[in-house]
Short mmCIF file of the C-alpha atoms (twelve columns), coordinates in Angstrom:
data_MODEL
# 
_entry.id   MODEL 
# 
loop_
_atom_site.group_PDB 
_atom_site.id 
_atom_site.type_symbol 
_atom_site.label_atom_id 
_atom_site.label_alt_id 
_atom_site.label_comp_id 
_atom_site.label_asym_id 
_atom_site.label_seq_id 
_atom_site.Cartn_x 
_atom_site.Cartn_y 
_atom_site.Cartn_z 
_atom_site.pdbx_PDB_model_num 
ATOM 1   C CA . MET A 1   -4.262  -38.746 -7.838  1 
ATOM 2   C CA . ASN A 2   -7.172  -40.156 -9.590  1 
ATOM 3   C CA . ASP A 3   -9.711  -37.497 -8.812  1 
ATOM 4   C CA . PRO A 4   -10.004 -35.479 -12.074 1 
ATOM 5   C CA . VAL A 5   -10.703 -32.195 -10.085 1 
ATOM 6   C CA . ALA A 6   -7.591  -32.743 -8.141  1 
ATOM 7   C CA . VAL A 7   -5.689  -33.425 -10.950 1 
ATOM 8   C CA . PHE A 8   -6.863  -30.333 -13.034 1 
ATOM 9   C CA . ARG A 9   -6.354  -28.198 -9.795  1 
ATOM 10  C CA . ALA A 10  -2.690  -29.442 -9.389  1 
ATOM 11  C CA . LEU A 11  -1.921  -28.555 -13.000 1 
ATOM 12  C CA . HIS A 12  -2.471  -24.912 -12.091 1 
ATOM 13  C CA . HIS A 13  0.271   -24.712 -9.125  1 
ATOM 14  C CA . ASP A 14  4.083   -24.959 -8.966  1 
ATOM 15  C CA . ARG A 15  4.417   -23.682 -12.458 1 
ATOM 16  C CA . THR A 16  7.783   -22.645 -13.486 1 
ATOM 17  C CA . PRO A 17  8.096   -19.091 -15.106 1 
ATOM 18  C CA . GLY A 18  7.786   -19.722 -18.931 1 
ATOM 19  C CA . ASP A 19  5.695   -23.000 -18.440 1 
ATOM 20  C CA . PRO A 20  2.050   -21.955 -18.005 1 
ATOM 21  C CA . LEU A 21  -0.511  -24.665 -18.232 1 
ATOM 22  C CA . VAL A 22  -1.731  -24.392 -21.920 1 
ATOM 23  C CA . LEU A 23  -5.425  -25.500 -22.206 1 
ATOM 24  C CA . PRO A 24  -6.744  -25.541 -25.858 1 
ATOM 25  C CA . GLY A 25  -10.407 -24.889 -26.308 1 
ATOM 26  C CA . PRO A 26  -12.405 -27.814 -28.177 1 
ATOM 27  C CA . TRP A 27  -15.703 -26.656 -29.547 1 
ATOM 28  C CA . ASP A 28  -17.150 -30.134 -30.356 1 
ATOM 29  C CA . ALA A 29  -16.175 -33.995 -29.442 1 
ATOM 30  C CA . ALA A 30  -13.883 -34.316 -32.578 1 
ATOM 31  C CA . SER A 31  -11.662 -31.206 -31.802 1 
ATOM 32  C CA . ALA A 32  -11.555 -32.365 -28.130 1 
ATOM 33  C CA . ARG A 33  -10.270 -35.686 -29.165 1 
ATOM 34  C CA . ALA A 34  -7.702  -34.077 -31.509 1 
ATOM 35  C CA . PHE A 35  -6.327  -32.104 -28.510 1 
ATOM 36  C CA . GLU A 36  -6.193  -35.048 -26.274 1 
ATOM 37  C CA . GLU A 37  -4.268  -36.823 -28.846 1 
ATOM 38  C CA . ALA A 38  -1.741  -34.185 -29.239 1 
ATOM 39  C CA . GLY A 39  -0.783  -34.527 -25.565 1 
ATOM 40  C CA . PHE A 40  -2.666  -31.780 -23.786 1 
ATOM 41  C CA . PRO A 41  -3.299  -32.725 -19.931 1 
ATOM 42  C CA . ALA A 42  -6.786  -30.866 -19.825 1 
ATOM 43  C CA . LEU A 43  -9.091  -28.752 -22.040 1 
ATOM 44  C CA . ALA A 44  -11.336 -25.618 -21.561 1 
ATOM 45  C CA . THR A 45  -14.299 -25.103 -23.794 1 
ATOM 46  C CA . PRO A 46  -14.814 -21.609 -25.115 1 
ATOM 47  C CA . SER A 47  -18.601 -20.502 -25.117 1 
ATOM 48  C CA . ALA A 48  -17.974 -18.491 -28.319 1 
ATOM 49  C CA . GLY A 49  -16.559 -21.344 -30.018 1 
ATOM 50  C CA . VAL A 50  -19.028 -23.978 -29.147 1 
ATOM 51  C CA . ALA A 51  -21.933 -21.281 -29.853 1 
ATOM 52  C CA . ALA A 52  -20.420 -21.090 -33.370 1 
ATOM 53  C CA . SER A 53  -20.227 -24.911 -33.634 1 
ATOM 54  C CA . LEU A 54  -24.028 -25.029 -32.813 1 
ATOM 55  C CA . GLY A 55  -24.773 -21.900 -34.935 1 
ATOM 56  C CA . HIS A 56  -25.504 -19.396 -32.551 1 
ATOM 57  C CA . ALA A 57  -23.933 -15.863 -32.109 1 
ATOM 58  C CA . ASP A 58  -21.551 -15.520 -29.086 1 
ATOM 59  C CA . GLY A 59  -23.819 -15.260 -25.927 1 
ATOM 60  C CA . ARG A 60  -26.921 -16.235 -27.666 1 
ATOM 61  C CA . THR A 61  -26.550 -20.148 -27.039 1 
ATOM 62  C CA . PRO A 62  -29.502 -21.563 -24.913 1 
ATOM 63  C CA . ALA A 63  -28.331 -23.098 -21.646 1 
ATOM 64  C CA . ALA A 64  -29.525 -26.373 -22.396 1 
ATOM 65  C CA . GLU A 65  -27.691 -26.811 -25.711 1 
ATOM 66  C CA . MET A 66  -24.375 -25.393 -24.043 1 
ATOM 67  C CA . PHE A 67  -24.521 -27.880 -21.412 1 
ATOM 68  C CA . ALA A 68  -25.423 -30.705 -23.799 1 
ATOM 69  C CA . ALA A 69  -22.431 -29.689 -25.954 1 
ATOM 70  C CA . VAL A 70  -20.073 -29.414 -23.120 1 
ATOM 71  C CA . ALA A 71  -21.295 -32.997 -22.128 1 
ATOM 72  C CA . ARG A 72  -20.551 -34.569 -25.276 1 
ATOM 73  C CA . ILE A 73  -16.910 -32.732 -25.201 1 
ATOM 74  C CA . ALA A 74  -16.203 -34.186 -21.829 1 
ATOM 75  C CA . GLY A 75  -17.542 -37.495 -22.424 1 
ATOM 76  C CA . ALA A 76  -15.286 -37.873 -25.691 1 
ATOM 77  C CA . VAL A 77  -11.992 -37.471 -23.802 1 
ATOM 78  C CA . SER A 78  -10.293 -38.744 -20.704 1 
ATOM 79  C CA . VAL A 79  -8.708  -35.660 -19.711 1 
ATOM 80  C CA . PRO A 80  -10.156 -33.066 -17.478 1 
ATOM 81  C CA . VAL A 81  -12.385 -30.687 -19.076 1 
ATOM 82  C CA . SER A 82  -13.463 -27.228 -17.867 1 
ATOM 83  C CA . ALA A 83  -16.339 -25.237 -19.307 1 
ATOM 84  C CA . ASP A 84  -16.991 -21.476 -20.249 1 
ATOM 85  C CA . VAL A 85  -20.482 -20.927 -18.943 1 
ATOM 86  C CA . GLU A 86  -20.678 -17.168 -19.466 1 
ATOM 87  C CA . ALA A 87  -22.215 -15.547 -16.389 1 
ATOM 88  C CA . GLY A 88  -24.086 -18.600 -15.642 1 
ATOM 89  C CA . TYR A 89  -27.251 -18.252 -17.535 1 
ATOM 90  C CA . GLY A 90  -29.152 -16.829 -14.796 1 
ATOM 91  C CA . LEU A 91  -29.201 -20.122 -12.668 1 
ATOM 92  C CA . ALA A 92  -29.035 -20.160 -9.023  1 
ATOM 93  C CA . PRO A 93  -25.763 -21.422 -7.777  1 
ATOM 94  C CA . ALA A 94  -26.846 -25.037 -6.777  1 
ATOM 95  C CA . GLU A 95  -28.479 -25.419 -10.046 1 
ATOM 96  C CA . LEU A 96  -25.524 -24.361 -11.953 1 
ATOM 97  C CA . VAL A 97  -23.212 -26.676 -10.150 1 
ATOM 98  C CA . GLU A 98  -25.417 -29.622 -10.560 1 
ATOM 99  C CA . ARG A 99  -25.631 -28.971 -14.359 1 
ATOM 100 C CA . LEU A 100 -21.919 -28.732 -14.721 1 
ATOM 101 C CA . LEU A 101 -21.562 -31.854 -12.617 1 
ATOM 102 C CA . GLU A 102 -23.909 -33.741 -14.763 1 
ATOM 103 C CA . ALA A 103 -22.072 -32.350 -17.921 1 
ATOM 104 C CA . GLY A 104 -18.801 -34.245 -16.316 1 
ATOM 105 C CA . VAL A 105 -16.572 -31.102 -16.198 1 
ATOM 106 C CA . VAL A 106 -14.178 -30.351 -13.410 1 
ATOM 107 C CA . GLY A 107 -14.474 -26.474 -13.254 1 
ATOM 108 C CA . CYS A 108 -15.799 -23.441 -15.215 1 
ATOM 109 C CA . ASN A 109 -15.290 -19.887 -16.057 1 
ATOM 110 C CA . LEU A 110 -17.748 -17.334 -14.774 1 
ATOM 111 C CA . GLU A 111 -17.630 -13.808 -16.097 1 
ATOM 112 C CA . ASP A 112 -18.457 -10.545 -14.251 1 
ATOM 113 C CA . SER A 113 -20.306 -8.810  -16.810 1 
ATOM 114 C CA . ALA A 114 -23.629 -9.311  -18.291 1 
ATOM 115 C CA . GLY A 115 -25.286 -7.604  -21.573 1 
ATOM 116 C CA . GLY A 116 -22.077 -6.015  -22.079 1 
ATOM 117 C CA . VAL A 117 -22.027 -4.213  -18.689 1 
ATOM 118 C CA . LEU A 118 -19.774 -4.837  -15.722 1 
ATOM 119 C CA . LEU A 119 -21.434 -6.312  -12.634 1 
ATOM 120 C CA . ASP A 120 -20.875 -4.961  -9.294  1 
ATOM 121 C CA . PRO A 121 -17.985 -6.902  -8.107  1 
ATOM 122 C CA . ARG A 122 -18.980 -7.318  -4.360  1 
ATOM 123 C CA . GLU A 123 -22.392 -8.982  -5.795  1 
ATOM 124 C CA . GLN A 124 -20.236 -11.047 -8.114  1 
ATOM 125 C CA . ALA A 125 -18.022 -12.124 -5.289  1 
ATOM 126 C CA . ASP A 126 -21.022 -13.329 -3.329  1 
ATOM 127 C CA . ARG A 127 -22.290 -15.179 -6.270  1 
ATOM 128 C CA . LEU A 128 -18.906 -16.823 -6.805  1 
ATOM 129 C CA . ALA A 129 -18.938 -17.817 -2.938  1 
ATOM 130 C CA . GLY A 130 -22.535 -19.299 -3.426  1 
ATOM 131 C CA . VAL A 131 -21.342 -21.382 -6.471  1 
ATOM 132 C CA . LEU A 132 -18.036 -22.519 -4.562  1 
ATOM 133 C CA . ASP A 133 -20.186 -23.446 -1.522  1 
ATOM 134 C CA . ALA A 134 -22.403 -25.628 -3.517  1 
ATOM 135 C CA . ALA A 135 -19.568 -27.116 -5.320  1 
ATOM 136 C CA . ASP A 136 -17.944 -28.168 -2.000  1 
ATOM 137 C CA . GLY A 137 -14.565 -28.615 -3.667  1 
ATOM 138 C CA . ARG A 138 -15.963 -30.597 -6.707  1 
ATOM 139 C CA . LEU A 139 -15.274 -27.646 -9.073  1 
ATOM 140 C CA . PHE A 140 -12.492 -25.537 -10.068 1 
ATOM 141 C CA . VAL A 141 -13.636 -21.879 -10.572 1 
ATOM 142 C CA . ASN A 142 -11.747 -19.499 -12.574 1 
ATOM 143 C CA . ALA A 143 -13.166 -16.085 -12.115 1 
ATOM 144 C CA . ARG A 144 -13.023 -14.143 -15.393 1 
ATOM 145 C CA . VAL A 145 -12.627 -10.284 -14.904 1 
ATOM 146 C CA . ASP A 146 -13.986 -8.226  -17.726 1 
ATOM 147 C CA . THR A 147 -12.466 -4.842  -17.098 1 
ATOM 148 C CA . TYR A 148 -10.355 -4.812  -20.311 1 
ATOM 149 C CA . VAL A 149 -13.572 -5.688  -22.496 1 
ATOM 150 C CA . ARG A 150 -16.148 -3.568  -21.026 1 
ATOM 151 C CA . ALA A 151 -16.288 0.149   -20.464 1 
ATOM 152 C CA . LEU A 152 -14.970 1.741   -17.346 1 
ATOM 153 C CA . PRO A 153 -15.786 5.111   -15.963 1 
ATOM 154 C CA . ASP A 154 -13.424 7.863   -17.273 1 
ATOM 155 C CA . GLY A 155 -10.172 8.098   -15.417 1 
ATOM 156 C CA . THR A 156 -10.522 4.609   -13.819 1 
ATOM 157 C CA . ASP A 157 -6.928  2.868   -13.505 1 
ATOM 158 C CA . VAL A 158 -7.717  -0.245  -15.215 1 
ATOM 159 C CA . ILE A 159 -4.789  -2.244  -13.499 1 
ATOM 160 C CA . ALA A 160 -6.158  -1.024  -10.093 1 
ATOM 161 C CA . GLU A 161 -9.640  -1.966  -10.924 1 
ATOM 162 C CA . THR A 162 -8.765  -5.351  -12.253 1 
ATOM 163 C CA . VAL A 163 -6.512  -6.333  -9.197  1 
ATOM 164 C CA . GLY A 164 -9.582  -5.077  -6.875  1 
ATOM 165 C CA . ARG A 165 -12.024 -7.501  -8.360  1 
ATOM 166 C CA . ALA A 166 -9.609  -10.479 -8.717  1 
ATOM 167 C CA . ARG A 167 -8.910  -10.035 -5.097  1 
ATOM 168 C CA . LEU A 168 -12.576 -10.103 -4.103  1 
ATOM 169 C CA . TYR A 169 -13.062 -13.163 -6.208  1 
ATOM 170 C CA . ALA A 170 -9.989  -14.901 -4.750  1 
ATOM 171 C CA . ALA A 171 -11.241 -14.142 -1.252  1 
ATOM 172 C CA . ALA A 172 -14.713 -15.653 -2.281  1 
ATOM 173 C CA . GLY A 173 -12.728 -18.879 -3.147  1 
ATOM 174 C CA . ALA A 174 -12.069 -18.515 -6.919  1 
ATOM 175 C CA . GLU A 175 -8.879  -20.694 -7.540  1 
ATOM 176 C CA . CYS A 176 -7.935  -18.738 -10.560 1 
ATOM 177 C CA . VAL A 177 -8.675  -15.245 -12.184 1 
ATOM 178 C CA . TYR A 178 -8.721  -14.400 -15.885 1 
ATOM 179 C CA . PRO A 179 -8.399  -10.673 -16.861 1 
ATOM 180 C CA . ILE A 180 -9.587  -11.300 -20.288 1 
ATOM 181 C CA . GLY A 181 -8.018  -8.886  -22.841 1 
ATOM 182 C CA . ALA A 182 -5.173  -7.938  -20.633 1 
ATOM 183 C CA . PRO A 183 -2.225  -6.579  -22.529 1 
ATOM 184 C CA . ALA A 184 0.901   -8.632  -22.052 1 
ATOM 185 C CA . ASP A 185 2.769   -5.681  -20.427 1 
ATOM 186 C CA . HIS A 186 0.227   -5.627  -17.842 1 
ATOM 187 C CA . LEU A 187 0.379   -9.131  -16.722 1 
ATOM 188 C CA . PRO A 188 3.555   -8.558  -14.321 1 
ATOM 189 C CA . ARG A 189 1.438   -6.199  -12.211 1 
ATOM 190 C CA . LEU A 190 -1.560  -8.075  -12.519 1 
ATOM 191 C CA . ALA A 191 0.187   -11.459 -11.364 1 
ATOM 192 C CA . ALA A 192 1.850   -9.333  -8.520  1 
ATOM 193 C CA . GLY A 193 -1.504  -8.249  -7.095  1 
ATOM 194 C CA . VAL A 194 -3.281  -11.541 -6.782  1 
ATOM 195 C CA . THR A 195 -2.448  -14.768 -4.870  1 
ATOM 196 C CA . VAL A 196 -4.306  -17.216 -7.124  1 
ATOM 197 C CA . PRO A 197 -2.918  -18.349 -10.476 1 
ATOM 198 C CA . LEU A 198 -3.347  -15.825 -13.365 1 
ATOM 199 C CA . ASN A 199 -5.186  -16.824 -16.550 1 
ATOM 200 C CA . ALA A 200 -3.797  -14.939 -19.867 1 
ATOM 201 C CA . HIS A 201 -5.658  -14.898 -23.109 1 
ATOM 202 C CA . GLY A 202 -3.129  -16.372 -25.684 1 
ATOM 203 C CA . THR A 203 -2.658  -16.607 -29.386 1 
ATOM 204 C CA . PRO A 204 -2.182  -19.839 -31.555 1 
ATOM 205 C CA . ASP A 205 1.278   -18.686 -32.638 1 
ATOM 206 C CA . GLY A 206 3.404   -21.700 -30.912 1 
ATOM 207 C CA . PRO A 207 5.347   -22.209 -27.820 1 
ATOM 208 C CA . SER A 208 7.223   -19.162 -27.956 1 
ATOM 209 C CA . GLY A 209 4.041   -17.021 -27.242 1 
ATOM 210 C CA . THR A 210 2.968   -19.185 -24.558 1 
ATOM 211 C CA . ARG A 211 6.330   -19.183 -22.889 1 
ATOM 212 C CA . ARG A 212 6.484   -15.273 -22.882 1 
ATOM 213 C CA . LEU A 213 3.180   -15.060 -21.307 1 
ATOM 214 C CA . GLY A 214 4.162   -17.624 -18.495 1 
ATOM 215 C CA . GLU A 215 7.447   -15.497 -18.210 1 
ATOM 216 C CA . LEU A 216 5.196   -12.263 -17.756 1 
ATOM 217 C CA . GLY A 217 3.344   -14.110 -14.837 1 
ATOM 218 C CA . ALA A 218 0.644   -16.058 -16.434 1 
ATOM 219 C CA . ALA A 219 -0.006  -19.536 -14.867 1 
ATOM 220 C CA . ARG A 220 -2.577  -20.552 -17.324 1 
ATOM 221 C CA . ILE A 221 -3.150  -19.760 -21.057 1 
ATOM 222 C CA . THR A 222 -6.424  -20.167 -22.847 1 
ATOM 223 C CA . PHE A 223 -7.497  -18.982 -26.346 1 
ATOM 224 C CA . GLY A 224 -11.196 -18.308 -26.355 1 
ATOM 225 C CA . PRO A 225 -12.686 -19.115 -29.804 1 
ATOM 226 C CA . LEU A 226 -9.467  -18.500 -31.681 1 
ATOM 227 C CA . LEU A 227 -8.645  -22.171 -32.318 1 
ATOM 228 C CA . GLN A 228 -12.305 -22.681 -33.647 1 
ATOM 229 C CA . ARG A 229 -11.793 -19.826 -35.828 1 
ATOM 230 C CA . CYS A 230 -8.411  -20.871 -37.312 1 
ATOM 231 C CA . ALA A 231 -10.137 -24.321 -37.938 1 
ATOM 232 C CA . THR A 232 -12.740 -22.471 -39.878 1 
ATOM 233 C CA . ASP A 233 -10.309 -20.506 -41.785 1 
ATOM 234 C CA . ALA A 234 -8.730  -23.794 -42.884 1 
ATOM 235 C CA . VAL A 235 -12.143 -25.344 -43.931 1 
ATOM 236 C CA . ARG A 236 -12.905 -21.882 -46.038 1 
ATOM 237 C CA . ASP A 237 -9.413  -22.182 -47.666 1 
ATOM 238 C CA . LEU A 238 -9.898  -25.997 -48.449 1 
ATOM 239 C CA . ALA A 239 -13.492 -25.027 -49.866 1 
ATOM 240 C CA . ALA A 240 -11.933 -22.425 -52.045 1 
ATOM 241 C CA . ARG A 241 -9.157  -24.768 -53.484 1 
ATOM 242 C CA . LEU A 242 -12.083 -27.186 -54.240 1 
ATOM 243 C CA . ARG A 243 -14.137 -24.590 -55.998 1 
ATOM 244 C CA . THR A 244 -11.307 -23.320 -58.183 1 
ATOM 245 C CA . GLY A 245 -9.122  -26.414 -58.313 1 
# 
C-alpha cells in the first residue's frame, strides 16, 4: 500500500481496545522530524500550536500562513500528515481541498463552530459533504464536534447533542469524529453512538493514558497544542537555568 491517504485511512481501522492511533501534533518542520524519528506512523498538526510558532493567537492565523506552515511540515517528513484547518477559513469546499492537496497533506480536521459559536449541524454536514465530494477520496476528513467547548442551551443533553451531530457528519462522509474536550467517562457512550472512529483529546502523560482512552472507545488520540506548550515550557526552564546559572 503506497498511497499515503490509503495508509492513513487504514491506520484508523481494526484497532484493538487499548491500542488507539496516537498522532502527535508538530508545530514546525523540526518537531515533525522529531516525531517521525521517534517512530510515529503519522502526524496531525494542531492549529493553535502552529499559530503559536508563527506568533499568532489561536484562531488568528491568516490562511496563507497556515497552509504554508503545514506544507513545510508535510514536506519535512515521509509519514502522512493531517492538518487542523479550523473551520476552513471561509474557503469554498473546492478551494479548501485544493489548498490542502497543494500543501501535501492526507487529511484535515474541520470544526463545527466559528467565532466561539456552534454552527447549525445540518449546514455543517452539507459543508462536509461538499468538501468530501471535492476531495473524491483524496483526503481523510475528521469532523470536530465542539459541543464540549462551546455553550449549549440550558438543559441540553451534551452526549445526545454530540452523538446527533457526529452521526450527521458521518452520514455526510466524515471518516472520523472528534468531540474535543469530552470527558473520558463519556467516551464509551460516544463511541457506541457512532459508526466511524472516535478521536479523543489526550494528555502527554505516557502510554498508560492513551491506552486508557483506547479502552474507553477512542480509536485515535491527538493532543491539540499541548506538545508545543510542553516544548515551550522546556525552553522557558532552560532559559531560567541559563539566566541564573
